[in-house]
CSV table of C-alpha atoms in Angstrom, one decimal:
chain,number,residue,atom,x,y,z
A,1,UNK,CA,0.0,0.0,0.0
A,2,UNK,CA,1.4,3.4,-1.0
A,3,UNK,CA,0.0,6.3,1.3
A,4,UNK,CA,2.4,8.9,-0.2
A,5,UNK,CA,0.8,12.1,-1.0
A,6,UNK,CA,-2.4,11.3,0.8
A,7,UNK,CA,-2.0,14.3,3.2
A,8,UNK,CA,-1.2,16.8,0.3
A,9,UNK,CA,-4.3,15.5,-1.5
A,10,UNK,CA,-6.4,16.0,1.6
A,11,UNK,CA,-5.1,19.5,1.8
A,12,UNK,CA,-6.1,20.2,-1.8
A,13,UNK,CA,-9.6,18.7,-1.3
A,14,UNK,CA,-10.1,21.0,1.7
A,15,UNK,CA,-8.9,23.9,-0.3
A,16,UNK,CA,-11.5,23.1,-3.0
A,17,UNK,CA,-14.4,22.0,-1.0
A,18,UNK,CA,-13.8,24.3,2.0
A,19,UNK,CA,-13.7,27.4,-0.1
A,20,UNK,CA,-9.9,28.2,0.1
A,21,UNK,CA,-8.3,29.4,-3.2
A,22,UNK,CA,-5.0,27.5,-2.4
A,23,UNK,CA,-3.6,25.2,0.3
A,24,UNK,CA,-2.7,27.2,3.3
A,25,UNK,CA,-4.9,30.2,2.4
A,26,UNK,CA,-8.0,31.5,4.1
A,27,UNK,CA,-11.2,30.6,2.3
A,28,UNK,CA,-11.6,32.7,-0.8
A,29,UNK,CA,-13.5,35.8,-0.5
A,30,UNK,CA,-14.5,35.3,3.1
A,31,UNK,CA,-11.3,36.2,5.1
A,32,UNK,CA,-11.8,35.5,8.7
A,33,UNK,CA,-15.6,35.7,8.5
A,34,UNK,CA,-17.1,32.8,6.5
A,35,UNK,CA,-20.8,32.7,6.0
A,36,UNK,CA,-23.0,30.3,8.2
A,37,UNK,CA,-25.7,29.6,5.5
A,38,UNK,CA,-24.4,26.2,4.4
A,39,UNK,CA,-22.6,27.5,1.3
A,40,UNK,CA,-19.3,26.1,2.7
A,41,UNK,CA,-19.2,22.6,4.2
A,42,UNK,CA,-16.2,23.6,6.5
A,43,UNK,CA,-16.5,26.4,9.0
A,44,UNK,CA,-14.3,27.8,11.8
A,45,UNK,CA,-15.3,26.8,15.2
A,46,UNK,CA,-15.1,30.5,16.3
A,47,UNK,CA,-17.8,31.2,13.7
A,48,UNK,CA,-20.0,28.4,15.0
A,49,UNK,CA,-19.6,29.5,18.5
A,50,UNK,CA,-20.8,33.0,17.6
A,51,UNK,CA,-23.7,31.6,15.5
A,52,UNK,CA,-24.6,29.4,18.5
A,53,UNK,CA,-24.7,32.4,20.8
A,54,UNK,CA,-27.0,34.2,18.4
A,55,UNK,CA,-29.3,31.2,18.2
A,56,UNK,CA,-29.4,30.8,22.1
A,57,UNK,CA,-30.2,34.4,22.4
A,58,UNK,CA,-33.1,33.9,20.1
A,59,UNK,CA,-34.2,30.9,22.1
A,60,UNK,CA,-34.1,32.6,25.5
A,61,UNK,CA,-35.9,35.6,24.0
A,62,UNK,CA,-38.7,33.2,22.7
A,63,UNK,CA,-39.0,31.6,26.1
A,64,UNK,CA,-39.2,35.1,27.7
A,65,UNK,CA,-41.8,36.2,25.2
A,66,UNK,CA,-44.0,33.3,26.6
A,67,UNK,CA,-43.6,34.5,30.3
A,68,UNK,CA,-41.0,31.6,30.9
A,69,UNK,CA,-38.0,32.5,33.1
A,70,UNK,CA,-35.0,30.6,32.0
A,71,UNK,CA,-32.8,31.7,34.8
A,72,UNK,CA,-35.3,30.5,37.4
A,73,UNK,CA,-35.5,27.1,35.8
A,74,UNK,CA,-31.7,26.7,35.7
A,75,UNK,CA,-31.4,27.9,39.3
A,76,UNK,CA,-34.2,25.7,40.7
A,77,UNK,CA,-33.7,22.5,42.6
A,78,UNK,CA,-34.6,19.1,41.3
A,79,UNK,CA,-38.4,18.7,41.8
A,80,UNK,CA,-38.9,22.5,41.6
A,81,UNK,CA,-37.0,22.3,38.2
A,82,UNK,CA,-39.3,19.6,36.9
A,83,UNK,CA,-42.4,21.7,38.0
A,84,UNK,CA,-41.0,24.9,36.1
A,85,UNK,CA,-40.2,22.8,33.0
A,86,UNK,CA,-43.8,21.4,33.0
A,87,UNK,CA,-45.2,25.0,33.3
A,88,UNK,CA,-42.8,26.1,30.4
A,89,UNK,CA,-44.0,23.3,28.1
A,90,UNK,CA,-47.6,24.2,29.0
A,91,UNK,CA,-47.0,27.8,27.7
A,92,UNK,CA,-45.1,26.7,24.6
A,93,UNK,CA,-48.2,24.6,23.6
A,94,UNK,CA,-50.4,27.6,23.9
A,95,UNK,CA,-50.3,28.2,20.1
A,96,UNK,CA,-49.4,25.7,17.3
A,97,UNK,CA,-47.1,28.5,15.7
A,98,UNK,CA,-45.2,29.0,18.9
A,99,UNK,CA,-44.6,25.2,19.4
A,100,UNK,CA,-43.4,24.8,15.8
A,101,UNK,CA,-41.2,27.9,15.9
A,102,UNK,CA,-39.5,26.7,19.2
A,103,UNK,CA,-39.0,23.1,18.0
A,104,UNK,CA,-37.3,24.3,14.8
A,105,UNK,CA,-35.0,26.5,16.7
A,106,UNK,CA,-34.2,23.8,19.3
A,107,UNK,CA,-33.3,21.4,16.4
A,108,UNK,CA,-31.0,24.0,14.9
A,109,UNK,CA,-29.4,24.8,18.3
A,110,UNK,CA,-28.8,21.1,19.0
A,111,UNK,CA,-27.1,20.6,15.6
A,112,UNK,CA,-24.8,23.6,16.0
A,113,UNK,CA,-23.9,22.8,19.6
A,114,UNK,CA,-22.9,19.3,18.7
A,115,UNK,CA,-20.8,20.7,15.8
A,116,UNK,CA,-18.6,22.8,18.2
A,117,UNK,CA,-18.1,19.9,20.7
A,118,UNK,CA,-15.5,19.2,22.3
A,119,UNK,CA,-14.5,22.8,22.2
A,120,UNK,CA,-14.1,24.3,25.6
A,121,UNK,CA,-16.2,27.3,24.7
A,122,UNK,CA,-19.2,24.9,24.7
A,123,UNK,CA,-19.2,24.6,28.5
A,124,UNK,CA,-20.2,28.2,29.0
A,125,UNK,CA,-23.1,27.8,26.7
A,126,UNK,CA,-24.2,24.4,27.9
A,127,UNK,CA,-26.8,25.5,30.4
A,128,UNK,CA,-29.0,27.4,27.9
A,129,UNK,CA,-28.4,24.7,25.2
A,130,UNK,CA,-29.4,21.8,27.6
A,131,UNK,CA,-32.5,23.8,28.8
A,132,UNK,CA,-33.8,24.4,25.3
A,133,UNK,CA,-32.9,20.8,24.3
A,134,UNK,CA,-34.8,19.4,27.5
A,135,UNK,CA,-37.9,21.5,26.7
A,136,UNK,CA,-37.9,20.3,23.1
A,137,UNK,CA,-37.5,16.7,24.4
A,138,UNK,CA,-40.5,17.1,26.7
A,139,UNK,CA,-42.7,18.4,23.8
A,140,UNK,CA,-41.3,15.7,21.4
A,141,UNK,CA,-42.3,13.1,24.0
A,142,UNK,CA,-46.0,13.9,23.5
A,143,UNK,CA,-45.8,13.0,19.9
A,144,UNK,CA,-45.9,9.6,18.3
A,145,UNK,CA,-42.6,7.8,17.9
A,146,UNK,CA,-41.2,7.5,14.4
A,147,UNK,CA,-38.8,5.0,12.9
A,148,UNK,CA,-35.7,7.0,13.7
A,149,UNK,CA,-36.7,7.6,17.4
A,150,UNK,CA,-34.0,5.3,18.8
A,151,UNK,CA,-31.4,7.1,16.8
A,152,UNK,CA,-32.6,10.5,17.8
A,153,UNK,CA,-32.7,9.4,21.4
A,154,UNK,CA,-29.2,8.4,21.3
A,155,UNK,CA,-28.3,11.7,19.9
A,156,UNK,CA,-30.0,13.5,22.5
A,157,UNK,CA,-28.4,11.4,25.1
A,158,UNK,CA,-25.0,12.3,23.7
A,159,UNK,CA,-25.8,16.0,23.9
A,160,UNK,CA,-26.8,15.5,27.6
A,161,UNK,CA,-23.6,13.6,28.4
A,162,UNK,CA,-21.6,16.2,26.7
A,163,UNK,CA,-22.4,18.9,29.3
A,164,UNK,CA,-22.3,19.3,33.1
A,165,UNK,CA,-25.0,17.1,34.8
A,166,UNK,CA,-28.4,18.8,34.9
A,167,UNK,CA,-31.1,16.8,36.7
A,168,UNK,CA,-34.0,17.8,34.5
A,169,UNK,CA,-35.9,14.6,33.9
A,170,UNK,CA,-37.7,12.5,36.6
A,171,UNK,CA,-39.6,9.4,35.4
A,172,UNK,CA,-43.3,9.5,36.4
A,173,UNK,CA,-45.2,6.1,36.2
A,174,UNK,CA,-48.3,8.2,35.9
A,175,UNK,CA,-47.0,9.8,32.6
A,176,UNK,CA,-46.6,6.6,30.6
A,177,UNK,CA,-48.2,7.0,27.2
A,178,UNK,CA,-51.4,5.0,26.4
A,179,UNK,CA,-52.0,3.3,23.1
A,180,UNK,CA,-55.2,1.3,23.8
A,181,UNK,CA,-58.3,3.3,23.9
A,182,UNK,CA,-60.1,0.7,25.9
A,183,UNK,CA,-57.7,1.3,28.8
A,184,UNK,CA,-58.5,5.0,29.1
A,185,UNK,CA,-60.0,6.1,32.3
A,186,UNK,CA,-62.1,9.1,31.5
A,187,UNK,CA,-62.6,10.1,35.0
A,188,UNK,CA,-58.9,10.2,35.6
A,189,UNK,CA,-58.3,12.1,32.3
A,190,UNK,CA,-60.7,14.8,33.4
A,191,UNK,CA,-59.1,14.9,36.9
A,192,UNK,CA,-55.6,15.4,35.4
A,193,UNK,CA,-56.9,18.0,33.0
A,194,UNK,CA,-58.7,19.9,35.7
A,195,UNK,CA,-55.8,19.8,38.2
A,196,UNK,CA,-52.8,19.8,36.1
A,197,UNK,CA,-51.4,21.3,32.8
A,198,UNK,CA,-54.4,21.7,30.6
A,199,UNK,CA,-52.7,22.2,27.3
A,200,UNK,CA,-50.2,19.3,28.0
A,201,UNK,CA,-53.0,16.8,28.8
A,202,UNK,CA,-54.9,18.0,25.7
A,203,UNK,CA,-51.9,17.4,23.6
A,204,UNK,CA,-51.3,14.0,25.0
A,205,UNK,CA,-54.9,13.0,24.2
A,206,UNK,CA,-54.7,14.6,20.7
A,207,UNK,CA,-51.5,12.7,19.9
A,208,UNK,CA,-53.0,9.4,21.2
A,209,UNK,CA,-56.1,9.9,19.0
A,210,UNK,CA,-54.2,10.8,16.0
A,211,UNK,CA,-51.9,7.8,16.3
A,212,UNK,CA,-54.8,5.5,16.9
A,213,UNK,CA,-56.7,7.0,14.0
A,214,UNK,CA,-53.8,6.5,11.6
A,215,UNK,CA,-53.8,2.8,12.4
A,216,UNK,CA,-57.5,2.5,12.2
A,217,UNK,CA,-57.7,4.3,8.7
A,218,UNK,CA,-55.0,2.1,7.4
A,219,UNK,CA,-56.9,-0.9,8.2
A,220,UNK,CA,-60.3,0.5,7.0
A,221,UNK,CA,-60.4,3.4,4.6
A,222,UNK,CA,-64.1,4.2,5.2
A,223,UNK,CA,-63.0,5.7,8.6
A,224,UNK,CA,-61.4,8.6,6.9
A,225,UNK,CA,-64.4,10.8,8.1
A,226,UNK,CA,-63.1,10.3,11.7
A,227,UNK,CA,-59.7,11.8,10.7
A,228,UNK,CA,-61.5,14.7,9.1
A,229,UNK,CA,-63.6,15.4,12.2
A,230,UNK,CA,-60.4,15.4,14.4
A,231,UNK,CA,-58.6,17.7,12.0
A,232,UNK,CA,-61.6,20.0,12.1
A,233,UNK,CA,-61.4,20.2,15.9
A,234,UNK,CA,-57.7,20.9,15.8
A,235,UNK,CA,-58.2,23.6,13.3
A,236,UNK,CA,-61.1,25.2,15.3
A,237,UNK,CA,-58.9,25.2,18.4
A,238,UNK,CA,-55.8,26.7,16.6
A,239,UNK,CA,-58.1,29.4,15.1
A,240,UNK,CA,-59.4,30.3,18.5
A,241,UNK,CA,-62.9,29.1,17.9
A,242,UNK,CA,-62.5,26.7,20.8
A,243,UNK,CA,-60.8,27.5,24.2
A,244,UNK,CA,-58.8,24.8,25.8
A,245,UNK,CA,-61.7,23.6,28.1
A,246,UNK,CA,-64.0,23.3,25.1
A,247,UNK,CA,-61.3,21.7,23.0
A,248,UNK,CA,-60.5,19.0,25.7
A,249,UNK,CA,-64.3,18.4,26.1
A,250,UNK,CA,-64.6,17.8,22.4
A,251,UNK,CA,-61.6,15.5,22.4
A,252,UNK,CA,-63.2,13.4,25.2
A,253,UNK,CA,-66.5,13.0,23.3
A,254,UNK,CA,-64.6,12.2,20.1
A,255,UNK,CA,-62.5,9.6,22.0
A,256,UNK,CA,-65.8,7.9,23.1
A,257,UNK,CA,-67.1,7.7,19.5
A,258,UNK,CA,-63.8,6.3,18.5
A,259,UNK,CA,-63.9,3.7,21.2
A,260,UNK,CA,-67.3,2.5,19.8
A,261,UNK,CA,-65.9,2.3,16.2
A,262,UNK,CA,-62.9,0.4,17.5
A,263,UNK,CA,-65.2,-2.3,18.9
A,264,UNK,CA,-67.6,-2.4,15.9
A,265,UNK,CA,-66.0,-5.4,14.4
A,266,UNK,CA,-66.8,-7.4,17.5
A,267,UNK,CA,-70.4,-6.1,17.5
A,268,UNK,CA,-70.8,-7.1,13.8
A,269,UNK,CA,-69.4,-10.5,14.3
A,270,UNK,CA,-66.6,-9.9,11.8
A,271,UNK,CA,-62.8,-9.7,11.9
A,272,UNK,CA,-61.1,-6.3,11.2
A,273,UNK,CA,-60.3,-7.4,7.6
A,274,UNK,CA,-63.9,-8.5,7.1
A,275,UNK,CA,-65.3,-5.4,8.5
A,276,UNK,CA,-63.2,-3.2,6.1
A,277,UNK,CA,-64.6,-5.2,3.1
A,278,UNK,CA,-68.1,-5.0,4.5
A,279,UNK,CA,-67.8,-1.2,5.0
A,280,UNK,CA,-66.5,-0.8,1.4
A,281,UNK,CA,-69.5,-2.5,0.2
A,282,UNK,CA,-72.1,-0.9,2.4
A,283,UNK,CA,-70.8,2.7,2.6
A,284,UNK,CA,-72.7,3.7,0.5
A,285,UNK,CA,-75.0,1.1,-0.7
A,286,UNK,CA,-78.7,0.5,-1.6
A,287,UNK,CA,-80.9,0.0,1.4
A,288,UNK,CA,-80.8,-3.5,2.7
A,289,UNK,CA,-82.8,-5.6,5.2
A,290,UNK,CA,-81.3,-7.7,8.1
A,291,UNK,CA,-81.3,-10.8,5.8
A,292,UNK,CA,-79.4,-9.0,3.0
A,293,UNK,CA,-76.9,-7.6,5.5
A,294,UNK,CA,-76.3,-11.1,6.9
A,295,UNK,CA,-75.8,-12.2,3.4
A,296,UNK,CA,-73.1,-9.6,2.7
A,297,UNK,CA,-71.3,-10.5,5.8
A,298,UNK,CA,-71.3,-14.1,4.9
A,299,UNK,CA,-69.8,-13.2,1.4
A,300,UNK,CA,-67.1,-11.1,3.1
A,301,UNK,CA,-66.1,-14.0,5.2
A,302,UNK,CA,-66.0,-16.3,2.2
A,303,UNK,CA,-64.0,-13.8,0.0
A,304,UNK,CA,-61.3,-13.1,2.6
A,305,UNK,CA,-61.0,-16.9,3.5
A,306,UNK,CA,-60.7,-17.8,-0.3
A,307,UNK,CA,-58.2,-15.0,-1.0
A,308,UNK,CA,-55.9,-15.7,2.0
A,309,UNK,CA,-55.9,-19.3,1.5
A,310,UNK,CA,-55.4,-19.4,-2.3
A,311,UNK,CA,-54.8,-16.2,-4.1
A,312,UNK,CA,-52.7,-13.6,-2.1
A,313,UNK,CA,-49.4,-15.4,-2.8
A,314,UNK,CA,-46.0,-13.9,-2.2
A,315,UNK,CA,-45.5,-10.8,-4.5
A,316,UNK,CA,-48.9,-11.3,-6.1
A,317,UNK,CA,-49.1,-7.5,-6.8
A,318,UNK,CA,-46.1,-7.8,-9.1
A,319,UNK,CA,-47.4,-10.7,-11.2
A,320,UNK,CA,-50.1,-9.9,-13.8
A,321,UNK,CA,-51.5,-13.4,-13.6
A,322,UNK,CA,-51.9,-13.4,-9.9
A,323,UNK,CA,-53.5,-9.8,-9.9
A,324,UNK,CA,-55.9,-10.9,-12.5
A,325,UNK,CA,-56.8,-14.1,-10.5
A,326,UNK,CA,-57.5,-11.9,-7.5
A,327,UNK,CA,-59.7,-9.5,-9.4
A,328,UNK,CA,-61.7,-12.4,-11.0
A,329,UNK,CA,-62.2,-14.0,-7.6
A,330,UNK,CA,-63.6,-10.7,-6.2
A,331,UNK,CA,-65.9,-10.4,-9.2
A,332,UNK,CA,-67.2,-14.0,-9.1
A,333,UNK,CA,-67.9,-13.9,-5.4
A,334,UNK,CA,-69.5,-10.4,-5.5
A,335,UNK,CA,-71.7,-11.6,-8.3
A,336,UNK,CA,-72.9,-14.5,-6.3
A,337,UNK,CA,-73.2,-12.8,-3.0
A,338,UNK,CA,-74.3,-9.2,-3.5
A,339,UNK,CA,-78.1,-8.5,-3.0
A,340,UNK,CA,-80.2,-8.0,-6.2
A,341,UNK,CA,-80.5,-4.3,-5.4
A,342,UNK,CA,-76.9,-3.8,-6.4
A,343,UNK,CA,-77.2,-2.9,-10.2
A,344,UNK,CA,-74.4,-3.3,-12.6
A,345,UNK,CA,-72.9,0.1,-12.1
A,346,UNK,CA,-72.8,-0.3,-8.3
A,347,UNK,CA,-71.5,-3.9,-8.7
A,348,UNK,CA,-68.6,-2.6,-10.9
A,349,UNK,CA,-67.9,0.3,-8.4
A,350,UNK,CA,-67.7,-2.1,-5.4
A,351,UNK,CA,-65.4,-4.5,-7.4
A,352,UNK,CA,-63.1,-1.6,-8.1
A,353,UNK,CA,-63.0,-0.4,-4.5
A,354,UNK,CA,-62.4,-3.9,-3.1
A,355,UNK,CA,-59.7,-4.7,-5.4
A,356,UNK,CA,-57.9,-1.3,-4.8
A,357,UNK,CA,-58.2,-2.1,-1.0
A,358,UNK,CA,-56.5,-5.5,-1.6
A,359,UNK,CA,-53.8,-4.0,-3.6
A,360,UNK,CA,-53.0,-1.3,-1.0
A,361,UNK,CA,-53.1,-3.4,2.2
A,362,UNK,CA,-52.2,-7.0,1.2
A,363,UNK,CA,-48.7,-7.7,0.3
A,364,UNK,CA,-48.7,-11.6,-0.1
A,365,UNK,CA,-47.2,-14.3,1.8
A,366,UNK,CA,-49.4,-13.6,4.8
A,367,UNK,CA,-48.2,-10.1,5.1
A,368,UNK,CA,-50.6,-7.1,5.3
A,369,UNK,CA,-51.6,-4.1,7.4
A,370,UNK,CA,-53.5,-6.5,9.6
A,371,UNK,CA,-50.7,-8.9,10.2
A,372,UNK,CA,-48.0,-6.4,11.1
A,373,UNK,CA,-44.7,-6.0,9.1
A,374,UNK,CA,-44.8,-4.6,5.7
A,375,UNK,CA,-42.6,-6.1,2.9
């Protein structure tokens, strides 16, 4: 292996991509003050430190504008600190614009702060940087986790470990997120709302409902009207049409409606898969009596059993013959099982809708939105 000239080549690369005109010279056209707008991939630590100071000043100003006292939070003892942090989160959640602005600034501060580590100058800026980071983490904790949550958590841990210890977070068993609507205790929710942080409790419930709805709509597209109703409530609150008490009351009522919908498959005597197909056929549909509804349910059971047993093979969506076989199966069973009130146009419409549902949600080889992992 010949490593001769590697360092010289590295210098040349830095000169080109770092903005310097020649090896050993300052970045061309910038002197000692390069821009911080991302136009140069390499920036002096001193410039980043100054940029971070500016960002932190903006962050502290945003907190002060919301009647949050950063110095009081930093000076407080352990439990008092946690209480003040909770109060700060409550104020930052007052308006959606305030929350988004603060979270965007906090992410920028986190990136720039990590970029200057382990520079000694970071120590003096650590208290404000960690305060803003912890507030952002507490707000982020109210949101559904995404696929990169473990990576981001590791990054946040690294940030916290890079500064002097600050005992901001205390685990509270009562604050564990809920994901099963059937486990919700409405009396306890109301009690926590009335005696606690109203905006924080409302945000927790809104996030839970949104996360649950995304799963429910993925399994049954006819539930999209629930998502639209929730979005309308959120927009009304953000526009000021609902105060926080009215918003929470509406969310509680919406939760009860969603609980009923979540249990409807059991009441109908169907699986979630069969219910989705049943709803596609019956919403909308010609008026049917009890006997005809029972006929449609039996047809849905038969169709799903046949498809899963014989037709939804591995990678069926990628094979023209397999797709055609699934489509023909739908058409044959619908032709035999739909009530006579379904004319040719409605029949064709329901066949199209059912096939689209299968194409969207069934991946073959036993994999589907109902079975878990997507392939």
